[in-house]
Structure formats: C-alpha cells, structure tokens
mmCIF file of C-alpha atoms in Angstrom:
data_model
loop_
_atom_site.group_PDB
_atom_site.id
_atom_site.type_symbol
_atom_site.label_atom_id
_atom_site.label_comp_id
_atom_site.label_asym_id
_atom_site.label_seq_id
_atom_site.Cartn_x
_atom_site.Cartn_y
_atom_site.Cartn_z
ATOM 1 C CA MET O 4 33.881 238.186 98.974
ATOM 2 C CA ILE O 5 36.678 236.232 100.628
ATOM 3 C CA VAL O 6 37.149 238.732 103.459
ATOM 4 C CA GLU O 7 33.689 240.325 103.691
ATOM 5 C CA PRO O 8 32.035 237.614 105.877
ATOM 6 C CA HIS O 9 34.840 237.957 108.439
ATOM 7 C CA PHE O 10 34.512 241.703 109.003
ATOM 8 C CA SER O 11 32.883 243.046 112.155
ATOM 9 C CA ALA O 12 29.276 244.196 112.186
ATOM 10 C CA ASN O 13 30.526 247.494 113.650
ATOM 11 C CA SER O 14 32.597 248.229 110.541
ATOM 12 C CA PHE O 15 30.638 250.234 107.959
ATOM 13 C CA GLY O 16 33.192 251.680 105.562
ATOM 14 C CA TYR O 17 33.227 250.598 101.909
ATOM 15 C CA ARG O 18 31.195 247.451 102.470
ATOM 16 C CA PRO O 19 28.203 246.126 100.513
ATOM 17 C CA GLY O 20 24.897 246.646 102.269
ATOM 18 C CA LYS O 21 26.349 249.199 104.711
ATOM 19 C CA SER O 22 26.382 252.981 104.552
ATOM 20 C CA GLN O 23 27.443 256.101 106.412
ATOM 21 C CA HIS O 24 23.860 256.702 107.537
ATOM 22 C CA MET O 25 23.794 253.253 109.155
ATOM 23 C CA ALA O 26 26.963 254.094 111.080
ATOM 24 C CA VAL O 27 25.519 257.433 112.230
ATOM 25 C CA LYS O 28 22.254 255.765 113.270
ATOM 26 C CA GLN O 29 24.054 253.119 115.332
ATOM 27 C CA CYS O 30 26.195 255.830 116.900
ATOM 28 C CA GLU O 31 23.051 257.735 117.904
ATOM 29 C CA GLU O 32 21.569 254.626 119.501
ATOM 30 C CA ASN O 33 24.771 253.854 121.376
ATOM 31 C CA CYS O 34 24.948 257.422 122.693
ATOM 32 C CA GLN O 35 21.617 256.730 124.404
ATOM 33 C CA ARG O 36 22.957 253.544 125.995
ATOM 34 C CA PHE O 37 26.424 254.704 127.053
ATOM 35 C CA ASN O 38 27.403 257.821 128.986
ATOM 36 C CA TRP O 39 30.798 258.434 127.380
ATOM 37 C CA ALA O 40 32.150 258.411 123.832
ATOM 38 C CA ILE O 41 35.750 258.457 122.626
ATOM 39 C CA ASP O 42 36.286 260.343 119.381
ATOM 40 C CA LEU O 43 39.389 258.803 117.790
ATOM 41 C CA ASP O 44 41.456 260.456 115.088
ATOM 42 C CA ILE O 45 44.284 258.411 113.542
ATOM 43 C CA LYS O 46 47.083 260.600 112.224
ATOM 44 C CA GLY O 47 47.596 260.150 108.479
ATOM 45 C CA PHE O 48 46.138 256.655 108.440
ATOM 46 C CA PHE O 49 46.302 255.903 104.706
ATOM 47 C CA ASP O 50 49.798 257.424 104.474
ATOM 48 C CA ASN O 51 51.236 255.438 107.392
ATOM 49 C CA ILE O 52 49.903 251.886 106.980
ATOM 50 C CA ASP O 53 52.906 249.609 107.394
ATOM 51 C CA HIS O 54 53.351 247.343 104.366
ATOM 52 C CA ARG O 55 54.834 244.435 106.326
ATOM 53 C CA LEU O 56 51.951 244.346 108.802
ATOM 54 C CA LEU O 57 49.437 244.746 105.991
ATOM 55 C CA ILE O 58 50.831 241.787 104.043
ATOM 56 C CA ARG O 59 50.679 239.710 107.242
ATOM 57 C CA ALA O 60 47.008 240.631 107.584
ATOM 58 C CA VAL O 61 46.269 239.746 103.942
ATOM 59 C CA LYS O 62 47.970 236.365 104.408
ATOM 60 C CA ARG O 63 45.473 235.586 107.175
ATOM 61 C CA PHE O 64 42.787 235.434 104.472
ATOM 62 C CA THR O 65 44.640 234.015 101.476
ATOM 63 C CA THR O 66 47.896 232.312 100.552
ATOM 64 C CA SER O 67 47.367 232.711 96.815
ATOM 65 C CA LYS O 68 50.687 233.812 95.331
ATOM 66 C CA HIS O 69 49.243 235.888 92.529
ATOM 67 C CA ILE O 70 46.985 237.863 94.919
ATOM 68 C CA LEU O 71 49.893 238.599 97.238
ATOM 69 C CA MET O 72 52.059 239.551 94.261
ATOM 70 C CA TYR O 73 49.546 242.093 92.953
ATOM 71 C CA VAL O 74 48.979 243.539 96.433
ATOM 72 C CA LYS O 75 52.728 244.047 96.881
ATOM 73 C CA ARG O 76 53.012 245.631 93.453
ATOM 74 C CA TRP O 77 50.152 247.975 94.258
ATOM 75 C CA LEU O 78 51.703 249.001 97.559
ATOM 76 C CA ASN O 79 55.193 249.517 96.120
ATOM 77 C CA ALA O 80 54.067 251.469 93.050
ATOM 78 C CA PRO O 81 55.553 255.010 93.132
ATOM 79 C CA VAL O 82 53.333 258.078 93.291
ATOM 80 C CA GLN O 83 53.472 260.518 90.387
ATOM 81 C CA LYS O 84 53.376 264.174 91.441
ATOM 82 C CA ARG O 85 51.915 267.052 89.480
ATOM 83 C CA ASP O 86 55.303 268.011 88.080
ATOM 84 C CA GLY O 87 55.680 264.493 86.631
ATOM 85 C CA SER O 88 58.314 263.264 89.081
ATOM 86 C CA LEU O 89 57.895 259.899 90.821
ATOM 87 C CA GLU O 90 57.992 259.556 94.591
ATOM 88 C CA PRO O 91 58.990 256.032 95.713
ATOM 89 C CA ARG O 92 57.214 254.306 98.581
ATOM 90 C CA GLN O 93 59.062 254.045 101.884
ATOM 91 C CA GLY O 94 57.505 250.792 103.058
ATOM 92 C CA LYS O 95 54.290 252.413 104.254
ATOM 93 C CA GLY O 96 51.115 254.013 102.945
ATOM 94 C CA THR O 97 48.441 253.101 100.406
ATOM 95 C CA PRO O 98 47.455 255.311 97.460
ATOM 96 C CA GLN O 99 44.405 257.351 98.458
ATOM 97 C CA GLY O 100 41.672 257.122 95.858
ATOM 98 C CA GLY O 101 42.898 253.729 94.689
ATOM 99 C CA VAL O 102 40.281 251.074 94.068
ATOM 100 C CA ILE O 103 41.900 248.588 96.422
ATOM 101 C CA SER O 104 42.970 250.987 99.198
ATOM 102 C CA PRO O 105 39.631 250.892 101.125
ATOM 103 C CA LEU O 106 39.657 247.083 101.158
ATOM 104 C CA LEU O 107 43.274 246.943 102.329
ATOM 105 C CA ALA O 108 42.489 249.527 105.024
ATOM 106 C CA ASN O 109 39.560 247.418 106.269
ATOM 107 C CA ILE O 110 41.751 244.301 106.357
ATOM 108 C CA PHE O 111 44.442 246.155 108.296
ATOM 109 C CA LEU O 112 42.055 247.602 110.894
ATOM 110 C CA HIS O 113 40.126 244.335 111.136
ATOM 111 C CA PHE O 114 43.120 242.834 112.902
ATOM 112 C CA GLY O 115 44.665 246.084 114.114
ATOM 113 C CA PHE O 116 41.558 247.323 115.903
ATOM 114 C CA ASP O 117 38.235 245.460 115.418
ATOM 115 C CA THR O 118 39.036 241.950 116.623
ATOM 116 C CA TRP O 119 41.456 243.211 119.274
ATOM 117 C CA PHE O 120 38.934 245.684 120.722
ATOM 118 C CA GLU O 121 36.031 243.235 120.767
ATOM 119 C CA GLU O 122 38.146 240.669 122.609
ATOM 120 C CA THR O 123 39.746 243.138 125.037
ATOM 121 C CA PHE O 124 36.717 245.322 125.869
ATOM 122 C CA PRO O 125 33.563 243.227 125.347
ATOM 123 C CA GLU O 126 31.598 245.552 127.652
ATOM 124 C CA CYS O 127 32.140 248.496 125.291
ATOM 125 C CA THR O 128 31.098 249.019 121.688
ATOM 126 C CA TYR O 129 32.104 251.175 118.721
ATOM 127 C CA GLU O 130 31.409 252.267 115.154
ATOM 128 C CA ARG O 131 34.102 252.421 112.512
ATOM 129 C CA TYR O 132 33.916 253.871 109.018
ATOM 130 C CA ALA O 133 37.374 253.374 107.482
ATOM 131 C CA ASP O 134 39.652 255.215 109.941
ATOM 132 C CA ASP O 135 36.844 257.213 111.650
ATOM 133 C CA ILE O 136 36.162 255.501 114.986
ATOM 134 C CA ILE O 137 33.757 256.291 117.845
ATOM 135 C CA ILE O 138 34.039 254.152 121.004
ATOM 136 C CA HIS O 139 31.283 254.049 123.640
ATOM 137 C CA CYS O 140 31.880 253.424 127.363
ATOM 138 C CA LYS O 141 29.654 253.508 130.440
ATOM 139 C CA PHE O 142 32.075 255.144 132.891
ATOM 140 C CA PHE O 143 34.651 257.903 132.655
ATOM 141 C CA LYS O 144 37.488 255.908 134.246
ATOM 142 C CA GLU O 145 36.718 253.089 131.865
ATOM 143 C CA SER O 146 36.998 255.455 128.909
ATOM 144 C CA LEU O 147 40.384 256.678 130.169
ATOM 145 C CA ASN O 148 41.675 253.105 130.323
ATOM 146 C CA VAL O 149 40.240 252.303 126.887
ATOM 147 C CA LEU O 150 41.821 255.379 125.294
ATOM 148 C CA ALA O 151 45.213 254.560 126.809
ATOM 149 C CA ALA O 152 44.963 250.952 125.599
ATOM 150 C CA VAL O 153 43.959 252.039 122.080
ATOM 151 C CA LYS O 154 46.943 254.381 121.904
ATOM 152 C CA GLN O 155 49.249 251.520 122.822
ATOM 153 C CA ARG O 156 47.570 249.261 120.296
ATOM 154 C CA MET O 157 47.942 251.819 117.508
ATOM 155 C CA LYS O 158 51.574 252.287 118.470
ATOM 156 C CA ARG O 159 52.142 248.546 118.065
ATOM 157 C CA CYS O 160 50.509 248.805 114.649
ATOM 158 C CA LYS O 161 52.919 251.673 113.820
ATOM 159 C CA LEU O 162 50.128 254.235 113.814
ATOM 160 C CA GLU O 163 49.586 257.322 115.942
ATOM 161 C CA ILE O 164 46.512 258.841 117.568
ATOM 162 C CA LYS O 165 46.172 262.616 117.303
ATOM 163 C CA GLN O 166 46.305 263.781 120.896
ATOM 164 C CA GLU O 167 44.604 267.130 120.268
ATOM 165 C CA LYS O 168 41.717 265.647 118.245
ATOM 166 C CA SER O 169 40.997 262.476 120.237
ATOM 167 C CA ASN O 170 38.592 263.442 123.012
ATOM 168 C CA ILE O 171 36.395 261.849 125.652
ATOM 169 C CA VAL O 172 32.870 263.254 125.283
ATOM 170 C CA TYR O 173 30.001 263.217 127.772
ATOM 171 C CA CYS O 174 26.822 262.071 126.002
ATOM 172 C CA LYS O 175 24.174 262.399 128.701
ATOM 173 C CA ARG O 176 23.408 266.056 129.382
ATOM 174 C CA ASN O 177 19.797 265.088 130.061
ATOM 175 C CA GLN O 178 20.752 262.605 132.771
ATOM 176 C CA LYS O 179 19.818 263.546 136.340
ATOM 177 C CA ASN O 180 23.001 262.172 137.878
ATOM 178 C CA HIS O 181 25.736 264.280 136.322
ATOM 179 C CA PRO O 182 29.406 263.371 136.842
ATOM 180 C CA PRO O 183 31.071 265.009 139.887
ATOM 181 C CA PHE O 184 33.058 267.264 137.526
ATOM 182 C CA LYS O 185 32.269 269.416 134.529
ATOM 183 C CA PRO O 186 32.981 267.481 131.320
ATOM 184 C CA ARG O 187 35.359 269.260 128.984
ATOM 185 C CA TYR O 188 33.757 267.955 125.781
ATOM 186 C CA VAL O 189 30.014 267.552 125.213
ATOM 187 C CA LYS O 190 29.939 267.112 121.420
ATOM 188 C CA PHE O 191 31.840 265.393 118.626
ATOM 189 C CA ASP O 192 31.795 265.102 114.831
ATOM 190 C CA PHE O 193 31.310 261.844 112.957
ATOM 191 C CA LEU O 194 30.947 261.477 109.170
ATOM 192 C CA GLY O 195 29.885 265.071 108.649
ATOM 193 C CA PHE O 196 27.402 265.159 111.557
ATOM 194 C CA THR O 197 27.773 266.832 114.940
ATOM 195 C CA PHE O 198 26.496 264.899 117.950
ATOM 196 C CA GLN O 199 25.486 267.205 120.793
ATOM 197 C CA PRO O 200 22.641 267.816 123.284
ATOM 198 C CA ARG O 201 19.491 268.976 121.497
ATOM 199 C CA TRP O 202 15.825 269.277 122.368
ATOM 200 C CA VAL O 203 13.876 266.363 120.924
ATOM 201 C CA LYS O 204 10.202 265.446 121.047
ATOM 202 C CA GLY O 205 9.348 262.210 122.834
ATOM 203 C CA TRP O 206 6.668 259.628 122.131
ATOM 204 C CA LEU O 207 4.109 261.398 124.340
ATOM 205 C CA GLY O 208 4.750 264.785 122.758
ATOM 206 C CA ARG O 209 6.960 265.951 125.618
ATOM 207 C CA TRP O 210 10.254 267.704 124.901
ATOM 208 C CA HIS O 211 13.450 266.521 126.524
ATOM 209 C CA LEU O 212 17.173 267.079 126.058
ATOM 210 C CA GLY O 213 18.676 264.300 123.927
ATOM 211 C CA PHE O 214 22.001 263.647 122.231
ATOM 212 C CA THR O 215 21.372 263.619 118.493
ATOM 213 C CA PRO O 216 23.261 264.211 115.207
ATOM 214 C CA ALA O 217 22.829 267.045 112.724
ATOM 215 C CA ILE O 218 24.916 268.522 109.931
ATOM 216 C CA SER O 219 28.219 269.789 111.340
ATOM 217 C CA ASN O 220 29.444 273.379 111.202
ATOM 218 C CA LYS O 221 32.434 272.298 109.110
ATOM 219 C CA ARG O 222 30.198 270.821 106.421
ATOM 220 C CA ARG O 223 27.940 273.892 106.468
ATOM 221 C CA LYS O 224 30.944 276.120 105.902
ATOM 222 C CA ARG O 225 32.156 273.841 103.128
ATOM 223 C CA ILE O 226 28.796 274.059 101.380
ATOM 224 C CA GLY O 227 28.869 277.837 101.782
ATOM 225 C CA GLN O 228 32.321 277.952 100.207
ATOM 226 C CA THR O 229 31.070 275.788 97.334
ATOM 227 C CA LEU O 230 28.216 278.212 96.674
ATOM 228 C CA TYR O 231 30.603 281.152 96.839
ATOM 229 C CA LYS O 232 33.011 279.599 94.332
ATOM 230 C CA MET O 233 30.134 278.922 91.928
ATOM 231 C CA LYS O 234 29.563 282.701 91.719
ATOM 232 C CA ILE O 235 25.795 282.328 91.438
ATOM 233 C CA HIS O 236 25.262 286.043 91.985
ATOM 234 C CA ARG O 237 27.208 286.775 88.794
ATOM 235 C CA MET O 238 25.237 284.435 86.523
ATOM 236 C CA VAL O 239 23.094 287.288 85.231
ATOM 237 C CA GLN O 240 23.151 285.827 81.705
ATOM 238 C CA PHE O 241 20.967 282.929 82.973
ATOM 239 C CA SER O 242 17.363 282.887 84.060
ATOM 240 C CA LEU O 243 16.255 281.812 87.520
ATOM 241 C CA GLN O 244 15.018 278.522 86.051
ATOM 242 C CA ASP O 245 18.453 277.849 84.515
ATOM 243 C CA ILE O 246 20.109 278.368 87.889
ATOM 244 C CA ALA O 247 17.570 276.030 89.504
ATOM 245 C CA ILE O 248 18.431 273.303 86.982
ATOM 246 C CA LEU O 249 22.149 273.891 87.569
ATOM 247 C CA LEU O 250 21.831 273.625 91.362
ATOM 248 C CA GLU O 251 19.343 270.756 91.556
ATOM 249 C CA PRO O 252 21.903 267.865 91.672
ATOM 250 C CA LYS O 253 23.892 269.547 94.457
ATOM 251 C CA ILE O 254 20.819 270.473 96.498
ATOM 252 C CA ARG O 255 19.431 266.947 96.124
ATOM 253 C CA GLY O 256 22.720 265.461 97.291
ATOM 254 C CA TRP O 257 22.891 267.734 100.345
ATOM 255 C CA ILE O 258 19.310 266.957 101.319
ATOM 256 C CA ASN O 259 19.661 263.204 100.796
ATOM 257 C CA TYR O 260 22.801 262.993 102.932
ATOM 258 C CA TYR O 261 22.699 265.729 105.577
ATOM 259 C CA GLY O 262 18.917 265.911 105.792
ATOM 260 C CA LYS O 263 18.703 262.322 107.016
ATOM 261 C CA PHE O 264 19.107 263.494 110.619
ATOM 262 C CA ARG O 265 17.649 266.692 112.111
ATOM 263 C CA PHE O 266 16.324 267.961 108.807
ATOM 264 C CA SER O 267 15.425 271.351 110.311
ATOM 265 C CA GLU O 268 19.137 272.179 110.676
ATOM 266 C CA MET O 269 19.371 272.351 106.878
ATOM 267 C CA ARG O 270 17.699 275.756 107.124
ATOM 268 C CA LYS O 271 21.087 277.260 108.003
ATOM 269 C CA VAL O 272 22.537 275.827 104.783
ATOM 270 C CA PHE O 273 19.780 277.062 102.497
ATOM 271 C CA ARG O 274 19.724 280.479 104.155
ATOM 272 C CA VAL O 275 23.132 281.004 102.538
ATOM 273 C CA LEU O 276 21.807 279.793 99.181
ATOM 274 C CA ASN O 277 18.802 282.112 99.359
ATOM 275 C CA TYR O 278 21.162 284.983 100.118
ATOM 276 C CA ARG O 279 23.180 284.149 96.985
ATOM 277 C CA LEU O 280 19.976 284.111 94.947
ATOM 278 C CA MET O 281 19.034 287.496 96.396
ATOM 279 C CA MET O 282 22.400 288.885 95.252
ATOM 280 C CA TRP O 283 21.655 287.454 91.797
ATOM 281 C CA VAL O 284 18.364 289.377 91.768
ATOM 282 C CA ARG O 285 20.173 292.643 92.617
ATOM 283 C CA ASN O 286 22.740 292.115 89.873
ATOM 284 C CA LYS O 287 20.189 290.909 87.327
ATOM 285 C CA TYR O 288 17.628 293.685 87.697
ATOM 286 C CA ARG O 289 18.785 297.279 87.763
ATOM 287 C CA ARG O 290 15.810 298.511 89.803
ATOM 288 C CA PHE O 291 17.086 296.619 92.886
ATOM 289 C CA ARG O 292 20.703 297.744 92.800
ATOM 290 C CA LYS O 293 20.330 301.048 94.622
ATOM 291 C CA LYS O 294 17.694 299.809 97.031
ATOM 292 C CA ILE O 295 18.199 297.961 100.291
ATOM 293 C CA LYS O 296 18.452 294.180 100.129
ATOM 294 C CA THR O 297 14.999 293.760 101.669
ATOM 295 C CA HIS O 298 13.353 294.678 98.368
ATOM 296 C CA ALA O 299 15.238 291.940 96.482
ATOM 297 C CA PHE O 300 14.418 289.441 99.234
ATOM 298 C CA ARG O 301 10.744 290.375 99.056
ATOM 299 C CA TRP O 302 10.692 289.923 95.273
ATOM 300 C CA LEU O 303 12.453 286.546 95.572
ATOM 301 C CA GLY O 304 10.029 285.505 98.316
ATOM 302 C CA ASN O 305 7.057 286.277 96.104
ATOM 303 C CA ILE O 306 8.572 284.163 93.330
ATOM 304 C CA ALA O 307 9.079 281.313 95.828
ATOM 305 C CA LYS O 308 5.439 281.498 96.942
ATOM 306 C CA SER O 309 4.194 281.508 93.357
ATOM 307 C CA PHE O 310 6.572 278.754 92.178
ATOM 308 C CA PRO O 311 7.492 276.705 95.288
ATOM 309 C CA ASN O 312 8.844 273.838 93.182
ATOM 310 C CA LEU O 313 11.273 275.950 91.172
ATOM 311 C CA PHE O 314 14.178 275.224 93.537
ATOM 312 C CA LEU O 315 14.335 271.906 95.316
ATOM 313 C CA HIS O 316 14.935 273.457 98.744
ATOM 314 C CA TRP O 317 11.898 275.703 98.240
ATOM 315 C CA HIS O 318 9.857 272.555 97.728
ATOM 316 C CA TYR O 319 10.873 271.437 101.251
ATOM 317 C CA GLY O 320 9.814 274.762 102.778
ATOM 318 C CA PHE O 321 13.150 276.602 102.966
ATOM 319 C CA LEU O 322 11.808 279.776 101.387
ATOM 320 C CA PRO O 323 13.657 283.113 101.329
#
C-alpha cells in the first residue's frame, strides 16, 4: 500500500479495486470523445525492463534497505529452464508469473510513462493495463507527434515500441466530417476485445454507427482451439449431462469476461461449441453416422429446447 495511492487513475493492471472491464469501459468512453487512438505495443516489456532504472524508480517510494535488498535479489535470481540449467540475468527483465513482477512493472511504467505522459500531453488521455496502452488524441497530427514522443521516451527507458503493431486508429466512422484522407486503421484490439465501428441502438431507439468493443477474433480462435484440444466429440463414454458439467466452468468464464460487451457476438463462439456437440452426437449414436449432419443438429436442437438449462450457453439462448 506504499505505492498504490501514487499510481495514476488511468492505470488498471494488477491493482485493487480495478479490473480489465473497467479499462475497456473507459477506453470505449474515450473513443466517443476523441477521434484518434494510438495502439501501443511494447516489445518484450517484461524481458527488457532495465534493472538500474527499476531500482531508481523503487527508491522514489522507499529507502528501506531490506526492501531494496530483496528486490535486487529477486531481479538477479537466475531462471531455471526445462532441462534444469540456469540462465543468469543480464541486468534486465523480471520473471514473468512472479508475484512481485506486476508491481515492479507498474512502478517502472508509473515513472517511465504515466507521470511523463500526463505532464507532457495534458490534452490527451490513455488507458494502461500493465504494458497494454491505448492513447487517445483529438487530431491526427497530434497523434503523430504523440507517437513520436512516446517512442523517444521508451528509448530513453531502454524499451522499444513495435513499429508494425503500433498503429494510429480512426475512431469516428459515424462522424459527418471525415478526415481528408482514408484512414489506414479503423479498429484495434485491447485486452481481448476488438474496438471497431458497429451498429448500436441509441436512447430513442434509433440505430447509428458507433465504435464499440466485442470479443476479438484472436480470442475466438483461441477458444475454438481449446475446444478442439478437449476432443469433446470423442467423449462417447460420457453422457451429455457429464459433458455439460465438464464444460460449465469454462463457459461461465467466457461469458463473464467476453460477454460483458456486445454479448450477441458470443454467438460465434458457441456456434463452434454446438458444432463439437453435434459431432459428439454422430460418434455416440450409430444411427447418425451415415446420415448428413443436419439430422444430428436437429436431434441436438430438440434436446436443447426440451432442456434449455443443460448447457450454460443454451440457457442464454445460444441454441444449436
């Protein structure tokens, strides 16, 4: 609690009372206020944090010798590889997955980015979750200057911005006054959500083109790969109820996180799951094996209508 009161309100990563959903919500609100967003990607952040600069940042909060001693020991501890060999530290990097690494990363970027940015560009704003940063600007030329300044700042902090993954995105496709050129990027990903122009319903029931988040294609593919690796279609030794119990924690987690914004987009995720369940039906019951897949889908659909609470996603209306 020594450093927590000093952190910026725009920093959301690994802090009490703050969450990823709060960062996404603020990003959505700022996309309505600002025309341009800068999607920053720091190259190998946790592997390239400079130890000397990090210790200087920690000393800004405490001069306690035992705290500094343990921080140095943690940073200098070698990494054990899978073959058992030890890889010594080269004066940079924090162990990913370590209990103290998120706090040290927040301390480093508090001085390396947060305070510097708020003092240098008070007319702009941002959201940061660990090393994931979205900056909002009103004008395109302003965003070019901000991106160039951030690159220089990261270079001074001995970090590097990925040129190919750091883009300037236009956030106002529904605005009447478009820029005099065609924007190259009109969407970006942040914390597993894709921000892009979508039709949204206004207060008076009228539809308009907004800029909102929904589950990203990368996360949808990752969920699909997870379902494929589980080999649900081969679990013919289990009943449908057993599979529902097995999948419930995962489905609940996906709905609670990705369903927070644009819940209807989850249909694309559960379409893959329903397909896997249909393949289970074909492998489980011999009468469906030589028939077209429509018969298995129809049988599964009848089960879903009779028992809509069997699978959690069926309960929310994502029926086969």
